Every structure is written in structure tokens, then in C-alpha cells.
mmCIF file of C-alpha atoms and ligand atoms in Angstrom:
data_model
loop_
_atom_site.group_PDB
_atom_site.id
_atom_site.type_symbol
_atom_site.label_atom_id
_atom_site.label_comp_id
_atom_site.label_asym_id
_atom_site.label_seq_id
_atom_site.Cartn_x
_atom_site.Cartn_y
_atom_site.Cartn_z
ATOM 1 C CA UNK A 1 48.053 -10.816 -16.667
ATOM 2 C CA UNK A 2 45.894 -13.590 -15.837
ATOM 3 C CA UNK A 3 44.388 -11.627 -12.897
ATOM 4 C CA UNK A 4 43.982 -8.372 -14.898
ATOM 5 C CA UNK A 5 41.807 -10.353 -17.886
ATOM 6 C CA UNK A 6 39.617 -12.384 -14.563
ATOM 7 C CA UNK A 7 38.730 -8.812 -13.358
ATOM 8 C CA UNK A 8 38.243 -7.509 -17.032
ATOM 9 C CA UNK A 9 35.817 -10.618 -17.524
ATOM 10 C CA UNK A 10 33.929 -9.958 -13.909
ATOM 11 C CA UNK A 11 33.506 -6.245 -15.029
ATOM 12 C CA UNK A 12 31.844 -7.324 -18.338
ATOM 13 C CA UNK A 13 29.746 -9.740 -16.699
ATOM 14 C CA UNK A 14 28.534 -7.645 -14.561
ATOM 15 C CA UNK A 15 27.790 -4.466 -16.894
ATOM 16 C CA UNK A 16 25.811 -7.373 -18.697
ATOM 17 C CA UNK A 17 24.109 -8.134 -15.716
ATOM 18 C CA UNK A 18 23.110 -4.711 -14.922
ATOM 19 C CA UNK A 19 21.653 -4.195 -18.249
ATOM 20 C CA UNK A 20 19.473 -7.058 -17.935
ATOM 21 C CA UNK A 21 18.295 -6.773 -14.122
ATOM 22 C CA UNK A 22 14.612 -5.770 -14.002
ATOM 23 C CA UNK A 23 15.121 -2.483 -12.040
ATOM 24 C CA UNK A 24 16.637 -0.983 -15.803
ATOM 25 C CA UNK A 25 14.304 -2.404 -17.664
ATOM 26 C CA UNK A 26 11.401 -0.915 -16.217
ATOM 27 C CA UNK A 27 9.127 0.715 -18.139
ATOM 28 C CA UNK A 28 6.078 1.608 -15.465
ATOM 29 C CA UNK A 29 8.027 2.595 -12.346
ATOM 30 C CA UNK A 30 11.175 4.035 -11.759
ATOM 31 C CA UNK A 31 14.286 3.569 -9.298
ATOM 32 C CA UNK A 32 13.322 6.168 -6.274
ATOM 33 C CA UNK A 33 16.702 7.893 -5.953
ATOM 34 C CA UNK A 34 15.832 10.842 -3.796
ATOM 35 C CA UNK A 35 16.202 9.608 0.079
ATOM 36 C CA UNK A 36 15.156 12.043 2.325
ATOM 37 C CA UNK A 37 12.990 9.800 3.157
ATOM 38 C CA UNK A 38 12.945 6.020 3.047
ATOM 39 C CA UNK A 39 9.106 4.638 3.459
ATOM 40 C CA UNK A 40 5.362 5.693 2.328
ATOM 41 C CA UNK A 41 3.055 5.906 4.890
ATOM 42 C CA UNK A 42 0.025 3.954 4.635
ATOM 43 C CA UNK A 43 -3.527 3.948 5.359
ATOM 44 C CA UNK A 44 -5.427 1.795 7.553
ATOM 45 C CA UNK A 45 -7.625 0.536 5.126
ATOM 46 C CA UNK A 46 -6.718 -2.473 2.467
ATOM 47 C CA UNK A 47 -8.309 -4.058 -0.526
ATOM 48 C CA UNK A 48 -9.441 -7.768 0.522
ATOM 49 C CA UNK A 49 -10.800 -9.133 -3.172
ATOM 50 C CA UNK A 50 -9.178 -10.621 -6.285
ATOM 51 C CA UNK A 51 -9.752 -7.388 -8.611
ATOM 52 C CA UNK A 52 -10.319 -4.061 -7.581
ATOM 53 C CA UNK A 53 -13.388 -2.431 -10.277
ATOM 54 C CA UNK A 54 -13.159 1.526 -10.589
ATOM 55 C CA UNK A 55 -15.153 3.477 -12.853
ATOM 56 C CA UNK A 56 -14.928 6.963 -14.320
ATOM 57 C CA UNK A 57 -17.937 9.674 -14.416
ATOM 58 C CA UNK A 58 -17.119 13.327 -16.009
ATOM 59 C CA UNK A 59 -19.710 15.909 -16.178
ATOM 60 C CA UNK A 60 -20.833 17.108 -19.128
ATOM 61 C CA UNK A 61 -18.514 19.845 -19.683
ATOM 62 C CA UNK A 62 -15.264 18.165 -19.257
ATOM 63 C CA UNK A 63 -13.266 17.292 -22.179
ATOM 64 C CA UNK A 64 -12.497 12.760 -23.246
ATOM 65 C CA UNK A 65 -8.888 14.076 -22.714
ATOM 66 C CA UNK A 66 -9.533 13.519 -18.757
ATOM 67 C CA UNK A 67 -11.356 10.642 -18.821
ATOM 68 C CA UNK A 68 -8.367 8.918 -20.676
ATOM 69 C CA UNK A 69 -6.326 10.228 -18.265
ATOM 70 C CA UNK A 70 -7.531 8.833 -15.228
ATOM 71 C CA UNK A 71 -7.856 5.316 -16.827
ATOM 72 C CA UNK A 72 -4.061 5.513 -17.640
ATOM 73 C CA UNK A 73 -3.468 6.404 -13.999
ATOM 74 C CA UNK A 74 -5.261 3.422 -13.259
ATOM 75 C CA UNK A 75 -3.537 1.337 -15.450
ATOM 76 C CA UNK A 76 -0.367 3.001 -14.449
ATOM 77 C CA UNK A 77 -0.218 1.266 -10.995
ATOM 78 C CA UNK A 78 -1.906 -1.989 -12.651
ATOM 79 C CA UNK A 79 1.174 -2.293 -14.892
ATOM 80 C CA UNK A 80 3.973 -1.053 -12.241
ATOM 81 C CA UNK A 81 2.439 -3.631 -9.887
ATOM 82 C CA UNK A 82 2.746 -6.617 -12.381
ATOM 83 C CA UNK A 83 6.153 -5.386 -13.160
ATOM 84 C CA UNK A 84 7.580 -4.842 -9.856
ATOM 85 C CA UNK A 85 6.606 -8.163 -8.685
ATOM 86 C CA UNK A 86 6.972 -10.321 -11.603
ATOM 87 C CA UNK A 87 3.413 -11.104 -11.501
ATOM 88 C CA UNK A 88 1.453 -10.610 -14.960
ATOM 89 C CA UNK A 89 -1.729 -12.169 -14.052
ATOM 90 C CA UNK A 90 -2.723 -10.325 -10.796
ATOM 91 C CA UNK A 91 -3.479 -6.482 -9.607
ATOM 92 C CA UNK A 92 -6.351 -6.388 -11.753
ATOM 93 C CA UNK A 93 -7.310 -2.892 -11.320
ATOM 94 C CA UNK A 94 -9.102 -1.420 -13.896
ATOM 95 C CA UNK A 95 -11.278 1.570 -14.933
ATOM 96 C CA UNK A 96 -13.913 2.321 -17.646
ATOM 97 C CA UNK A 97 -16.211 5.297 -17.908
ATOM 98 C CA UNK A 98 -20.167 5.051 -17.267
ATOM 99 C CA UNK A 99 -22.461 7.767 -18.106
ATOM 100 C CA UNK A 100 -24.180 9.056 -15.100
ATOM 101 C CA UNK A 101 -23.060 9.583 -11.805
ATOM 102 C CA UNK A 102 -25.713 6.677 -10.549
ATOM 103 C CA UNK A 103 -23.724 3.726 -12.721
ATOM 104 C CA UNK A 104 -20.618 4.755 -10.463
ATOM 105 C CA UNK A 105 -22.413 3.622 -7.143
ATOM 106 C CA UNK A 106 -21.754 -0.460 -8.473
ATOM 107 C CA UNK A 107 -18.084 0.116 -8.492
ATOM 108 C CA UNK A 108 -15.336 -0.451 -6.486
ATOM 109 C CA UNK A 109 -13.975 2.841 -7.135
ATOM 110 C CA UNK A 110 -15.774 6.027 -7.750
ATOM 111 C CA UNK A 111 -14.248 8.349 -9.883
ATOM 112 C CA UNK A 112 -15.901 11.805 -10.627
ATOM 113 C CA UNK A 113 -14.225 14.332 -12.789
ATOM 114 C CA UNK A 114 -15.976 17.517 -12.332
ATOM 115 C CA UNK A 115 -15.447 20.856 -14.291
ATOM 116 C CA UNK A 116 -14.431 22.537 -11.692
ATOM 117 C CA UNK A 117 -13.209 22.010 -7.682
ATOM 118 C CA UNK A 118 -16.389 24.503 -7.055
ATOM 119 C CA UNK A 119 -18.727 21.213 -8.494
ATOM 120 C CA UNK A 120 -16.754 18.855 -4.747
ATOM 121 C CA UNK A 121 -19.151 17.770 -2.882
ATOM 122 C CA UNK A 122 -16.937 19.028 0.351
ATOM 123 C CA UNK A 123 -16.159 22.318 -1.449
ATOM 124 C CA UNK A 124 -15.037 24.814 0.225
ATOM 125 C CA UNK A 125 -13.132 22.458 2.522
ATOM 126 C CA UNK A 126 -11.611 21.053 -0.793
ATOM 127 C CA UNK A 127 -10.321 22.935 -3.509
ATOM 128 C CA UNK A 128 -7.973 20.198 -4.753
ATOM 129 C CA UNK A 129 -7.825 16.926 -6.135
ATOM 130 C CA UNK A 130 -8.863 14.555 -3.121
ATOM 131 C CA UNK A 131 -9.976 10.722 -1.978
ATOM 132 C CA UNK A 132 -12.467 9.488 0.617
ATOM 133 C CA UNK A 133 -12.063 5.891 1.473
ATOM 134 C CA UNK A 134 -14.866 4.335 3.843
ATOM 135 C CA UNK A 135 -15.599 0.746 4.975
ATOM 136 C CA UNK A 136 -19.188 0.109 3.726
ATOM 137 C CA UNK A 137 -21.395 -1.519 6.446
ATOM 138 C CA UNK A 138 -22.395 -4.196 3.475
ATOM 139 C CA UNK A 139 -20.108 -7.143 2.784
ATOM 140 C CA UNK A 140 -18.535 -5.246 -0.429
ATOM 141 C CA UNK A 141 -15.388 -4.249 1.863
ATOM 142 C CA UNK A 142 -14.314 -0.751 0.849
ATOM 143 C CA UNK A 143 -15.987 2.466 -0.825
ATOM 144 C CA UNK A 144 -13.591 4.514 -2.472
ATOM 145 C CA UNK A 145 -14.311 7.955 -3.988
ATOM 146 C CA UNK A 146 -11.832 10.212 -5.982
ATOM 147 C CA UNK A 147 -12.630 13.584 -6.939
ATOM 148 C CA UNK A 148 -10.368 15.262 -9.787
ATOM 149 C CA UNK A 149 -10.949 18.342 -11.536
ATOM 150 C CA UNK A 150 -9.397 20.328 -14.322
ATOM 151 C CA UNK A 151 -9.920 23.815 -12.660
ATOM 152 C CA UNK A 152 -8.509 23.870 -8.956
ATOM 153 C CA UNK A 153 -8.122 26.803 -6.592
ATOM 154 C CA UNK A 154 -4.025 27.646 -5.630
ATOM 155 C CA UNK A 155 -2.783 27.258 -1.851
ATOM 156 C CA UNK A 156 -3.366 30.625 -1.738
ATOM 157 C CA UNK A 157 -6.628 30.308 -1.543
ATOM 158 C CA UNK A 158 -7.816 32.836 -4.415
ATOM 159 C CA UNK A 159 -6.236 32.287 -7.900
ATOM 160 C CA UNK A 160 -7.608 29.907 -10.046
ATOM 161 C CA UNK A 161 -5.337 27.321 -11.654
ATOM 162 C CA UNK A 162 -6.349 25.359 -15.087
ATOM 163 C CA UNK A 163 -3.535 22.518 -14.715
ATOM 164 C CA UNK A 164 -1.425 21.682 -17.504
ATOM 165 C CA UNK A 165 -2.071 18.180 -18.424
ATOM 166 C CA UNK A 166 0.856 16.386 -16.636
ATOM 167 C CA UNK A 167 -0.090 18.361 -13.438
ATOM 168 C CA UNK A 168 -3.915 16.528 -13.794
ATOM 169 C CA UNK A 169 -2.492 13.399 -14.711
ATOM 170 C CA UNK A 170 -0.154 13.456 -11.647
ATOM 171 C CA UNK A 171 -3.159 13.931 -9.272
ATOM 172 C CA UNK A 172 -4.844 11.034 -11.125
ATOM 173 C CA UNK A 173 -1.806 8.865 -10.224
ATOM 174 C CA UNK A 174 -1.576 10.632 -6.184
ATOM 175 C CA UNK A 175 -5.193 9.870 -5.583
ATOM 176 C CA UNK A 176 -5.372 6.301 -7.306
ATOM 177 C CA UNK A 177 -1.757 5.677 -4.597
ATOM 178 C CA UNK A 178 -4.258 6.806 -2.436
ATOM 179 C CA UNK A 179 -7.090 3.973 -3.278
ATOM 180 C CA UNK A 180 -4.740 1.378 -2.896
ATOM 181 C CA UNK A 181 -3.841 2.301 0.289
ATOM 182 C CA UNK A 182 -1.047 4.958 0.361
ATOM 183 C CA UNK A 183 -0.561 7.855 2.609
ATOM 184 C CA UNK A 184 1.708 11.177 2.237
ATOM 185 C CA UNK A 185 5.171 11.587 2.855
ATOM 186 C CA UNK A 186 6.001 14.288 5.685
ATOM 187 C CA UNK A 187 8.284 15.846 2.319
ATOM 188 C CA UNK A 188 6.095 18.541 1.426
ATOM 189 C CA UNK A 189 6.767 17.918 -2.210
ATOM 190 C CA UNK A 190 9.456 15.681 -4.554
ATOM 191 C CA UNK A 191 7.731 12.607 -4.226
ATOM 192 C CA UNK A 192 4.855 10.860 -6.078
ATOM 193 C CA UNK A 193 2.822 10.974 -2.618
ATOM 194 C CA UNK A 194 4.266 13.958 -1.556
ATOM 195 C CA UNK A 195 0.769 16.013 -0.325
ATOM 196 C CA UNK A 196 1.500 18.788 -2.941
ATOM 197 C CA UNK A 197 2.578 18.803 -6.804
ATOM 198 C CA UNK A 198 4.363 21.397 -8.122
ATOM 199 C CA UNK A 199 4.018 21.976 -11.601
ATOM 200 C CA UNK A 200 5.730 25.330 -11.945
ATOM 201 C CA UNK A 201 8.921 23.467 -10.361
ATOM 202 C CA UNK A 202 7.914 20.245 -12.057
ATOM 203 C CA UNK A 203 7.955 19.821 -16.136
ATOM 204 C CA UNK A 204 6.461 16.535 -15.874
ATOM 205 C CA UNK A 205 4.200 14.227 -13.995
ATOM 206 C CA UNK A 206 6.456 12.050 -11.446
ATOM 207 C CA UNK A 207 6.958 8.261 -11.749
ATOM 208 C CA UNK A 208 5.475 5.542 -9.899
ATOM 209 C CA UNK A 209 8.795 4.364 -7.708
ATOM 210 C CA UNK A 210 10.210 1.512 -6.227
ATOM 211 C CA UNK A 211 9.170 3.422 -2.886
ATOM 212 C CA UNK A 212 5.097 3.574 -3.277
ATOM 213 C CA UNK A 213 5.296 -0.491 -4.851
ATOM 214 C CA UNK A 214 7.700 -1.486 -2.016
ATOM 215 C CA UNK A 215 5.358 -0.018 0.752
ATOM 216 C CA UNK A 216 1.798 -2.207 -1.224
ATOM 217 C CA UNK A 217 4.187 -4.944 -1.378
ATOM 218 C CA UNK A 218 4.856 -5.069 2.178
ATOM 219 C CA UNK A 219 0.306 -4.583 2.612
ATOM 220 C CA UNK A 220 -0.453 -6.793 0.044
ATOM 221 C CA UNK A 221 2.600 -9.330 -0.385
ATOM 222 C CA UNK A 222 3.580 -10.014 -4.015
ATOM 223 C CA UNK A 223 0.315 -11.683 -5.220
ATOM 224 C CA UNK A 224 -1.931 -9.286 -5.757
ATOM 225 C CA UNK A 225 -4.382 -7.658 -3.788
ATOM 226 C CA UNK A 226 -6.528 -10.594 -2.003
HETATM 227 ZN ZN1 ZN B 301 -2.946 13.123 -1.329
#
């Protein structure tokens, strides 16, 4: 009886510790659960400074809407970051919109949301959401340039897609993984970094997971990006 009630009282304790252990409570990222594969490749490049400074120019055309967007997919990994490691005052990585495409050449990171994937600067190579990442000559480290657009061309290489909105704000979330330093998975799709999206499989944008924040942890350690 006595051993019965022990186990009953380890069981409880540790449904209560379940409930309380970070990983549940998460609100920005999400346990990865699909393990085809086990690690995010990343890039060669890293961030170096205290806070990383983007900043968000849309051409005329293109509706607030996206604009928002891409600041929440900034402040999506700013938030999972702090989370994930327990660490509220660092990843400062922020965005805010500026008015002409000149004001984005002070930033960190260069957003430009275009109407259209015909407006890339390496259109026709590029008919989807993409990121350049350079090492300026000067001593401000890294140049980092994201190019989103409401209207991009289908792997087929003819049909025209206008993306729903959690399709957009999925490719604001890929190419801001990308910024910080993440590469694809080999999986073709089903994962966050995955090198395509698909939104007619997909119903909704897919979670930052403990995969992408395990693989800056191990670039960056657990204090930030400096
Ligand atoms: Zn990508």
C-alpha cells in the first residue's frame, strides 16, 4: 500500500513538473517533433555586435499589412531567443520601417518588400522570397539584405501566386532564420528552414522550434549575439 501511494505521489509530482517545465510553456517556439532530421545547417557568416538593427522599406504599392508582418517575424526570433535561453535582456533584434530605400543602407538589416518578385534586383534568377548576406569591407561586420514580396512566381516557373498571409509571413520568418545565420534542411519541405513552404499542404505558418534556436545556440552560446 505504502509503495502503491510513493508511486501515486512520484506520478503527481511529476505531471506537476511537466506542466511547469519551460518547453510547455512556450509561447514563441515550439517542441520540434518531426525527426527526419536532427540539426539546421548553418551559414558561415555570424553576427559579432550587441544588437542586431534591421529596417523595413515597402514600395509604394504594397499594403501596412506587410510591413507589420515582417517586424513580427523579427520579433518572432527576438522573443523565441529570450525564451529559449532564459535570457530577457539580450537578442536585441529589432525592425522599424523607413521611408525610402536610401534610409535602409544605415541598417544592419535591409529589408525591401516589393510589389512584386518582378521589382528583385536578381529577377529572373529569383522569383521567390530570398537573402543575400555579405561581409562589408568596412568595420560594420555584416550586410544583410532580404527581399520579400507579396506576388511570387510558382516552381513551375509560369503561374503567378498572391500568397495567403501565413504563406508571406512564413517567408518573413525563413529569411530572418536566414539573417541570423541559418541554412536549409536537405527535407525539401516540413520544417521552418525547409527551402520550400507549402501553403496548399500547409494551413498555417510553421513555428520557430527547438531545432533552428538549438543550432544559434550552439553559434552564438546562450548570451546573445556578441
Ligand atoms: Zn531559404
Amino acid at each position: 500500500m505504502y509503495r502503491k501511494l510513493s508511486l501515486f505521489a512520484l506520478a503527481a509530482f511529476l505531471v506537476m513538473a511537466f506542466n511547469f517545465s519551460p518547453a510547455l510553456a512556450a509561447k514563441y517556439y515550439a517542441a520540434q517533433n518531426d525527426f527526419t532530421e536532427t540539426s539546421v545547417q548553418v551559414a558561415r557568416y555570424n553576427w559579432a555586435q550587441d544588437s542586431i538593427e534591421g529596417c523595413v522599406y515597402k514600395e509604394n504599392g504594397v499594403e501596412n499589412s506587410y510591413y507589420v508582418w515582417t517586424k513580427l517575424a523579427v520579433q518572432k526570433w527576438r522573443q523565441a531567443l529570450r525564451e529559449y535561453t532564459g535570457n530577457q535582456e539580450a537578442w536585441s533584434f529589432t525592425a522599424r520601417y523607413v521611408r525610402s530605400e536610401a534610409a535602409l543602407e544605415s541598417c544592419d538589416v535591409k529589408f525591401y518588400i516589393y510589389d512584386t518578385y518582378k521589382d528583385f534586383p536578381d529577377y529572373p534568377a529569383r522569383t521567390g522570397a530570398y537573402t543575400s548576406v555579405t561581409f562589408n569591407e568596412g568595420e560594420s561586420g555584416l550586410d544583410a539584405r532580404v527581399y520579400l514580396a507579396p506576388l511570387v512566381l510558382h516552381g513551375d516557373g509560369k503561374t503567378e501566386i498572391d500568397l495567403p498571409t501565413y504563406a508571406f509571413r512564413n517567408s518573413a520568418v525563413h529569411e530572418a532564420g536566414h539573417v541570423l545565420g541559418l541554412g536549409h534542411m536537405q527535407s525539401k519541405k516540413g520544417y521552418l528552414m525547409s527551402p520550400q513552404f507549402d501553403f496548399w499542404e500547409a494551413k498555417d505558418q510553421l513555428p520557430i522550434t527547438t531545432l533552428e534556436l538549438d543550432a544559434l545556440v550552439d553559434v552564438y552560446g546562450t548570451d546573445g549575439f556578441d
